[in-house]
Amino acid sequence: MKSTFPGNKTTKKLFGLIMAVILLLNAAAWCSASFCDWYIANVFPIWVNTYGRITGIFPFSVGEWLIAAGLVLVAAAILLGVVWAVTGLVCAVRRAGSRAAERKASEAVGIAGVWVYGRPRQTSGFCRFSRGFYRFFAWALLIVCLVMTLNCFILYHASPFSERYFGEAQEDYTPVELFAVYNMVAGECNRLSRAMERDETGMVVYSGRDGIRISRRDSGDWQQGLRVMGDEARELMQQLGRTYPQLEGWYPGSKAMFFSDFMCQQYMQGYYFPFSMEANYNDVMHILNIPSTMCHELAHLRGYIYEDEANFIGYLACVQAEDEFFQYAGYLSVLNYLYNDVHRLEEEQPEVFAETAAAVPLTVVSEQVWTDNIFVSDEEWERINGKALIDTELVDKAADVFIDTNLKINGVSDGKVSYSRVVRLLLQYYRQGNDG
């Protein structure tokens, strides 16, 4: 097939120019945190306030369906490539025969307009379609790379939250400090678990504005309740912007994902889609996971792409709320990270752990808190696994590999383990004298 990719001379120049811009932007991002900081402060908000407002008009996750369209496009490209590969192989085999046989074969028309037994005609409809499709595919791929660079890749190389607002070096923190913060969070979880309103099954109830009361997905006002919760999350993020200026500005509404069951199989609570500037969350997970996830994903829209920073920002937004439901959700969002670090110390340095525990006795987390601190209810897991096309364990492993690889490619050397670095941010925050 004669190639005219990616088009006429003007189109080729434009294609090359965009590719050069992508390379230069990525090179600048890797070389200069100052450039990334300037970009996030002055350019990135433009995409949120324009493109983000456009996608925000739609009640569904635009990014989710863009991914679905992208998968269809890739599948079509592969299928078309297979057709040409098979056709080429058949042609090569036929050409190995006599010229007479080849001339005879070249007169036979194959499926879908392809000359299966001879060289495909450059003027055939299938050839023209193939050239047009792969031109479109190349442009789509280029635009994806550009959007990911502008809305994601550059963000990975900006100055970290701690450097911007805490100004501390990355020194070690003492076990006493770790235990103190853990005890504070555990104590707040215990207190708030007793203050929560609950339904007849014991599930925590969210009481929002306009008389909204929801606890489970089968609640009559579930979708309306999530919208009210989303509005509250936006207000909390804007409120937090008074203390941390980079968080100031307009936020789109958070959107529940249509494929939330599949997100559960990945053990994912939410997604930030750079190519649609949306904050998306899993609405199948336990209701207490939703507030901090909304704030977490909105933090990405202010340029905080690192997961530990978004975890920390989501925590701060929730615990500073007047609504005790949001407070409880915020404390629960970091409890496991702190718990794991405390008990990692017990495994790796048992003598230090024992000495610290003697000086700062650990708060016992109540059974009710551990009951509330779940990802998905047993009933939902039974429903999800009962209709799943792919085994949850396989989906989870594939998602872990993808996320870990993506983070490492963007300079996060410890990959998915970086999520737990929220503990260091908590210790830095409370070392600054902030009240627990």
Coordinates of C-alpha atoms in Angstrom, one line a residue:
M1 CA 0.0 0.0 0.0
K2 CA 1.5 3.3 -1.0
S3 CA 1.7 5.7 2.0
T4 CA 0.7 9.3 1.9
F5 CA 0.9 9.6 5.7
P6 CA 0.2 11.9 7.4
G7 CA -1.2 14.0 4.4
N8 CA -0.1 16.8 2.2
K9 CA 3.0 18.9 2.9
T10 CA 1.2 21.5 5.1
T11 CA -0.3 18.7 7.1
K12 CA 3.0 16.9 7.5
K13 CA 4.6 20.1 8.7
L14 CA 1.9 20.7 11.2
F15 CA 2.2 17.1 12.4
G16 CA 5.9 17.5 12.8
L17 CA 5.5 20.8 14.6
I18 CA 3.1 19.4 17.2
M19 CA 5.4 16.4 17.7
A20 CA 8.3 18.8 18.3
V21 CA 6.3 20.8 20.8
I22 CA 5.4 17.6 22.7
L23 CA 9.1 16.6 22.9
L24 CA 10.2 20.1 23.9
L25 CA 7.6 20.4 26.7
N26 CA 8.5 17.0 28.1
A27 CA 12.2 17.9 28.0
A28 CA 11.6 21.2 29.7
A29 CA 9.4 19.5 32.4
W30 CA 12.1 16.9 33.2
C31 CA 14.8 19.6 33.3
S32 CA 13.1 22.4 35.3
A33 CA 10.7 22.3 38.2
S34 CA 10.4 26.1 38.0
F35 CA 9.0 25.7 34.4
C36 CA 6.4 23.2 35.7
D37 CA 5.4 25.5 38.6
W38 CA 5.0 28.4 36.2
Y39 CA 2.9 26.2 33.8
I40 CA 0.6 25.0 36.6
A41 CA 0.1 28.5 38.0
N42 CA -0.5 30.3 34.6
V43 CA -1.4 27.8 31.9
F44 CA -3.0 24.7 33.4
P45 CA -6.0 26.6 34.8
I46 CA -6.9 27.7 31.3
W47 CA -7.6 24.1 30.3
V48 CA -9.7 23.6 33.5
N49 CA -11.7 26.7 33.0
T50 CA -12.4 26.2 29.3
Y51 CA -12.2 22.5 28.3
G52 CA -13.2 21.4 31.8
R53 CA -16.3 23.6 31.7
I54 CA -17.3 22.1 28.3
T55 CA -17.0 18.5 29.4
G56 CA -18.7 19.5 32.7
I57 CA -21.9 20.3 30.8
F58 CA -22.4 16.5 30.3
P59 CA -24.0 14.6 33.2
F60 CA -21.9 11.5 32.4
S61 CA -18.1 10.9 32.4
V62 CA -16.9 12.1 29.0
G63 CA -13.4 10.7 29.7
E64 CA -14.8 7.2 30.4
W65 CA -16.4 7.1 27.0
L66 CA -13.4 8.5 25.3
I67 CA -11.4 5.6 26.7
A68 CA -14.0 3.2 25.3
A69 CA -13.8 4.9 21.9
G70 CA -10.0 4.7 22.1
L71 CA -10.1 1.0 22.7
V72 CA -12.4 0.5 19.7
L73 CA -10.1 2.6 17.6
V74 CA -7.0 0.5 18.7
A75 CA -8.9 -2.7 18.1
A76 CA -9.9 -1.5 14.6
A77 CA -6.3 -0.6 13.8
I78 CA -5.1 -4.0 14.9
L79 CA -7.8 -5.8 12.9
L80 CA -7.0 -3.7 9.8
G81 CA -3.3 -4.5 10.2
V82 CA -4.1 -8.2 10.5
V83 CA -6.1 -8.0 7.2
W84 CA -3.2 -6.4 5.4
A85 CA -0.7 -8.8 6.9
V86 CA -2.7 -11.8 5.8
T87 CA -3.3 -10.3 2.4
G88 CA 0.4 -9.6 2.0
L89 CA 1.3 -13.1 3.0
V90 CA -1.1 -14.6 0.5
C91 CA 0.3 -12.3 -2.2
A92 CA 3.9 -13.4 -1.4
V93 CA 3.0 -17.0 -1.5
R94 CA 1.1 -16.6 -4.8
R95 CA 4.0 -14.5 -6.3
A96 CA 6.3 -17.4 -5.6
G97 CA 4.4 -19.3 -8.2
S98 CA 4.3 -18.7 -11.9
R99 CA 3.7 -15.3 -13.4
A100 CA 0.8 -16.8 -15.2
A101 CA -0.8 -17.9 -12.0
E102 CA -0.2 -14.4 -10.5
R103 CA -1.9 -12.7 -13.4
K104 CA -4.8 -15.0 -13.1
A105 CA -5.1 -14.5 -9.4
S106 CA -4.9 -10.7 -9.7
E107 CA -8.2 -10.7 -11.5
A108 CA -10.0 -12.2 -8.4
V109 CA -11.6 -9.7 -6.0
G110 CA -11.3 -10.6 -2.3
I111 CA -13.5 -9.9 0.6
A112 CA -14.2 -6.2 1.5
G113 CA -12.7 -5.0 -1.8
V114 CA -9.2 -6.4 -1.2
W115 CA -7.4 -8.1 -4.1
V116 CA -6.7 -11.2 -2.0
Y117 CA -4.7 -13.2 -4.6
G118 CA -2.7 -10.4 -6.0
R119 CA -1.2 -7.1 -5.1
P120 CA -3.9 -4.8 -3.7
R121 CA -4.8 -2.1 -6.1
Q122 CA -3.8 1.4 -4.9
T123 CA -7.0 2.8 -6.2
S124 CA -9.3 0.3 -4.5
G125 CA -11.8 1.6 -2.0
F126 CA -10.3 -0.5 0.7
C127 CA -6.8 1.0 0.1
R128 CA -8.2 4.5 0.3
F129 CA -10.1 3.6 3.5
S130 CA -7.0 2.1 5.0
R131 CA -4.9 5.1 4.3
G132 CA -7.5 7.5 5.6
F133 CA -8.0 5.4 8.8
Y134 CA -4.3 5.2 9.7
R135 CA -3.9 8.9 9.0
F136 CA -6.8 9.5 11.4
F137 CA -5.3 7.1 13.9
A138 CA -1.9 8.8 13.8
W139 CA -3.5 12.2 14.4
A140 CA -5.6 10.8 17.3
L141 CA -2.5 9.3 18.9
L142 CA -0.6 12.6 18.5
I143 CA -3.5 14.6 20.1
V144 CA -3.6 12.1 23.0
C145 CA 0.1 12.6 23.5
L146 CA -0.3 16.4 23.4
V147 CA -3.2 16.4 25.9
M148 CA -1.5 14.0 28.3
T149 CA 1.6 16.2 28.2
L150 CA -0.3 19.4 28.9
N151 CA -2.7 17.9 31.5
C152 CA -0.6 15.2 33.1
F153 CA 3.1 14.6 32.3
I154 CA 4.3 18.2 33.1
L155 CA 2.5 18.0 36.5
Y156 CA 4.7 15.2 37.6
H157 CA 7.8 17.4 37.7
A158 CA 6.5 20.4 39.6
S159 CA 7.7 21.3 43.1
P160 CA 6.0 19.1 45.7
F161 CA 3.3 20.3 48.1
S162 CA 5.6 20.0 51.1
E163 CA 8.3 22.1 49.6
R164 CA 5.9 24.8 48.5
Y165 CA 4.0 25.1 51.8
F166 CA 6.0 23.4 54.6
G167 CA 9.5 24.3 53.4
E168 CA 11.0 21.3 55.1
A169 CA 13.8 19.0 54.0
Q170 CA 12.9 15.3 53.8
E171 CA 14.3 14.5 57.2
D172 CA 13.2 11.4 59.1
Y173 CA 10.3 11.6 61.6
T174 CA 10.4 10.0 65.0
P175 CA 8.3 7.0 66.0
V176 CA 6.8 9.2 68.8
E177 CA 5.5 11.6 66.1
L178 CA 4.1 8.7 64.1
F179 CA 2.3 7.3 67.1
A180 CA 0.9 10.7 68.1
V181 CA -0.6 11.3 64.7
Y182 CA -1.9 7.7 64.5
N183 CA -3.5 8.1 68.0
M184 CA -5.1 11.4 67.0
V185 CA -6.6 9.9 63.8
A186 CA -7.7 6.7 65.5
G187 CA -9.3 8.6 68.3
E188 CA -11.2 10.9 65.9
C189 CA -12.4 7.8 64.1
N190 CA -13.7 6.2 67.3
R191 CA -15.4 9.4 68.3
L192 CA -17.1 10.1 65.0
S193 CA -18.2 6.5 64.5
R194 CA -20.4 6.9 67.6
A195 CA -21.8 10.2 66.3
M196 CA -22.9 8.9 62.9
E197 CA -26.5 8.5 62.0
R198 CA -27.1 5.0 60.7
D199 CA -29.9 3.1 58.8
E200 CA -31.6 -0.1 59.9
T201 CA -28.7 -2.2 58.6
G202 CA -26.1 -0.2 60.5
M203 CA -24.8 1.7 57.4
V204 CA -23.7 5.3 57.9
V205 CA -26.3 7.8 56.6
Y206 CA -25.2 11.0 54.8
S207 CA -27.7 13.8 55.5
G208 CA -27.2 16.6 53.0
R209 CA -29.0 19.7 52.1
D210 CA -32.7 19.8 51.1
G211 CA -33.5 16.9 53.3
I212 CA -31.3 14.4 51.4
R213 CA -30.6 11.2 53.3
I214 CA -28.6 8.4 51.6
S215 CA -26.7 5.4 52.8
R216 CA -26.8 2.7 50.0
R217 CA -27.0 2.6 46.3
D218 CA -30.6 1.5 46.5
S219 CA -31.5 4.7 48.4
G220 CA -34.2 6.6 46.5
D221 CA -32.3 9.8 46.4
W222 CA -28.9 8.2 45.8
Q223 CA -27.9 10.2 42.6
Q224 CA -29.3 13.5 44.0
G225 CA -27.5 12.8 47.3
L226 CA -24.2 12.3 45.4
R227 CA -24.6 15.6 43.6
V228 CA -25.2 17.4 46.9
M229 CA -22.1 15.6 48.3
G230 CA -20.1 16.7 45.2
D231 CA -21.2 20.3 45.7
E232 CA -20.0 20.2 49.3
A233 CA -16.7 18.7 48.2
R234 CA -16.2 21.6 45.7
E235 CA -16.9 24.2 48.4
L236 CA -14.5 22.5 50.8
M237 CA -11.7 22.6 48.2
Q238 CA -12.3 26.2 47.5
Q239 CA -12.3 26.9 51.2
L240 CA -8.9 25.0 51.5
G241 CA -7.6 27.3 48.7
R242 CA -7.6 30.2 51.2
T243 CA -4.8 28.5 53.0
Y244 CA -3.1 26.9 50.0
P245 CA -3.5 29.3 47.1
Q246 CA -2.8 26.8 44.3
L247 CA -6.1 25.2 45.3
E248 CA -8.1 28.4 44.6
G249 CA -10.4 28.6 41.6
W250 CA -13.3 27.0 39.9
Y251 CA -13.9 23.3 40.2
P252 CA -16.2 21.1 38.0
G253 CA -18.6 18.7 39.6
S254 CA -17.4 15.2 40.4
K255 CA -19.0 12.5 38.2
A256 CA -19.9 8.9 39.0
M257 CA -18.5 6.4 36.5
F258 CA -20.7 4.1 34.5
F259 CA -18.2 1.2 34.8
S260 CA -17.9 1.5 38.6
D261 CA -18.1 -2.3 38.9
F262 CA -15.0 -2.6 36.8
M263 CA -13.3 0.0 39.0
C264 CA -14.1 -2.1 42.0
Q265 CA -12.3 -5.0 40.4
Q266 CA -9.3 -2.7 40.1
Y267 CA -9.7 -1.6 43.7
M268 CA -9.9 2.0 42.4
Q269 CA -11.8 4.7 44.1
G270 CA -11.6 7.4 41.5
Y271 CA -9.9 8.6 38.3
Y272 CA -8.7 11.9 37.0
F273 CA -9.0 11.9 33.2
P274 CA -6.4 14.4 31.7
F275 CA -8.1 14.2 28.3
S276 CA -11.5 15.4 29.6
M277 CA -10.4 17.4 32.7
E278 CA -12.9 15.5 34.9
A279 CA -12.9 14.2 38.5
N280 CA -14.5 10.8 38.5
Y281 CA -15.4 8.5 41.3
N282 CA -16.6 4.9 41.9
D283 CA -20.2 5.1 43.2
V284 CA -20.4 1.4 44.0
M285 CA -17.8 1.6 46.8
H286 CA -18.8 2.1 50.5
I287 CA -20.4 5.6 51.0
L288 CA -17.7 6.7 53.4
N289 CA -15.0 6.5 50.7
I290 CA -16.8 8.9 48.4
P291 CA -16.2 12.4 50.0
S292 CA -12.4 12.1 50.3
T293 CA -12.2 10.5 46.8
M294 CA -14.1 13.5 45.3
C295 CA -11.7 15.9 47.0
H296 CA -8.7 13.8 46.0
E297 CA -9.7 13.8 42.3
L298 CA -10.5 17.6 42.4
A299 CA -6.9 18.1 43.8
H300 CA -5.6 16.7 40.5
L301 CA -7.4 19.5 38.7
R302 CA -5.3 22.0 40.6
G303 CA -2.1 20.4 39.4
Y304 CA -1.4 18.0 42.2
I305 CA -0.9 14.9 40.2
Y306 CA 1.0 12.9 42.9
E307 CA -1.3 10.4 44.6
D308 CA 0.1 11.0 48.1
E309 CA -0.4 14.8 47.7
A310 CA -4.0 14.3 46.5
N311 CA -4.6 11.9 49.4
F312 CA -3.4 14.5 51.8
I313 CA -5.4 17.3 50.2
G314 CA -8.5 15.2 50.2
Y315 CA -7.9 14.5 53.9
L316 CA -7.5 18.1 54.8
A317 CA -10.6 19.2 52.9
C318 CA -12.7 16.6 54.7
V319 CA -11.5 17.0 58.2
Q320 CA -11.9 20.8 58.1
A321 CA -15.6 20.5 57.2
E322 CA -18.3 21.3 59.6
D323 CA -20.2 18.1 58.5
E324 CA -19.2 15.2 60.7
F325 CA -19.9 12.8 57.9
F326 CA -17.1 14.4 55.9
Q327 CA -14.8 14.6 58.9
Y328 CA -15.2 10.8 59.5
A329 CA -14.7 10.1 55.9
G330 CA -11.5 12.2 56.0
Y331 CA -10.0 10.5 59.0
L332 CA -10.9 7.0 57.7
S333 CA -9.1 7.8 54.4
V334 CA -5.7 7.9 56.1
L335 CA -6.2 5.4 58.9
N336 CA -5.0 2.4 57.0
Y337 CA -1.8 4.2 55.8
L338 CA -0.9 5.2 59.4
Y339 CA -1.9 1.7 60.8
N340 CA 0.4 0.0 58.2
D341 CA 3.4 2.3 59.0
V342 CA 2.9 1.7 62.8
H343 CA 2.9 -2.0 62.4
R344 CA 5.7 -2.0 59.8
L345 CA 7.8 -0.4 62.6
E346 CA 6.7 -3.3 64.8
E347 CA 7.9 -5.9 62.3
E348 CA 11.2 -4.2 61.3
Q349 CA 12.2 -2.6 64.6
P350 CA 10.4 -4.4 67.4
E351 CA 12.6 -2.9 70.2
V352 CA 11.9 0.6 69.0
F353 CA 8.2 -0.2 68.6
A354 CA 8.0 -1.5 72.2
E355 CA 9.9 1.4 73.6
T356 CA 7.7 3.9 71.7
A357 CA 4.5 2.1 72.7
A358 CA 5.5 2.2 76.3
A359 CA 5.9 6.0 76.1
V360 CA 2.9 6.7 73.8
P361 CA 0.4 3.8 74.2
L362 CA -1.5 3.1 71.0
T363 CA -5.2 4.0 70.7
V364 CA -7.3 0.9 70.2
V365 CA -9.5 1.3 67.1
S366 CA -13.1 0.2 67.8
E367 CA -14.8 -2.6 65.9
Q368 CA -17.3 -0.2 64.6
V369 CA -14.6 1.8 62.8
W370 CA -13.1 -1.3 61.2
T371 CA -16.6 -2.3 60.1
D372 CA -17.1 1.1 58.5
N373 CA -13.6 1.1 57.0
I374 CA -14.3 -1.1 54.0
F375 CA -13.9 -0.6 50.2
V376 CA -17.0 -2.4 49.0
S377 CA -19.7 -4.2 50.9
D378 CA -20.0 -8.0 50.8
E379 CA -23.3 -7.7 49.0
E380 CA -21.8 -5.6 46.2
W381 CA -18.8 -7.9 45.9
E382 CA -21.1 -10.8 45.5
R383 CA -23.0 -9.0 42.7
I384 CA -19.9 -7.8 41.0
N385 CA -18.1 -11.1 41.0
G386 CA -21.3 -12.9 40.0
K387 CA -21.5 -11.1 36.6
A388 CA -17.8 -10.2 36.0
L389 CA -16.5 -11.2 32.6
I390 CA -12.9 -11.3 33.8
D391 CA -11.7 -12.5 37.2
T392 CA -11.3 -9.7 39.8
E393 CA -7.8 -10.9 40.8
L394 CA -6.6 -10.8 37.2
V395 CA -8.1 -7.3 36.7
D396 CA -6.5 -6.1 39.9
K397 CA -3.0 -7.4 39.0
A398 CA -3.2 -5.9 35.5
A399 CA -4.3 -2.5 37.0
D400 CA -1.5 -2.6 39.5
V401 CA 1.1 -3.2 36.8
F402 CA -0.4 -0.4 34.6
I403 CA -0.5 2.2 37.4
D404 CA 2.9 1.2 38.8
T405 CA 4.5 1.4 35.3
N406 CA 2.8 4.8 34.5
L407 CA 4.1 6.3 37.8
K408 CA 7.6 5.1 37.3
I409 CA 7.7 6.4 33.7
N410 CA 6.8 9.8 35.0
G411 CA 9.6 9.8 37.5
V412 CA 7.9 8.3 40.6
S413 CA 10.6 5.8 41.4
D414 CA 8.6 3.8 44.0
G415 CA 5.5 3.5 41.8
K416 CA 2.3 2.7 43.5
V417 CA 4.0 2.5 46.9
S418 CA 4.1 6.3 46.7
Y419 CA 0.4 6.4 47.7
S420 CA 1.5 5.7 51.3
R421 CA 3.8 8.7 51.4
V422 CA 0.7 10.6 52.6
V423 CA 1.9 9.6 56.1
R424 CA 5.0 11.8 55.7
L425 CA 2.8 14.8 54.7
L426 CA 0.6 14.2 57.7
L427 CA 3.7 14.2 60.0
Q428 CA 5.0 17.4 58.3
Y429 CA 1.6 19.1 58.6
Y430 CA 1.2 18.3 62.3
R431 CA 4.8 19.1 63.1
Q432 CA 4.0 22.6 61.8
G433 CA 1.7 23.0 64.8
N434 CA -1.6 22.4 63.2
D435 CA -4.2 21.2 65.6
G436 CA -5.3 17.6 65.4

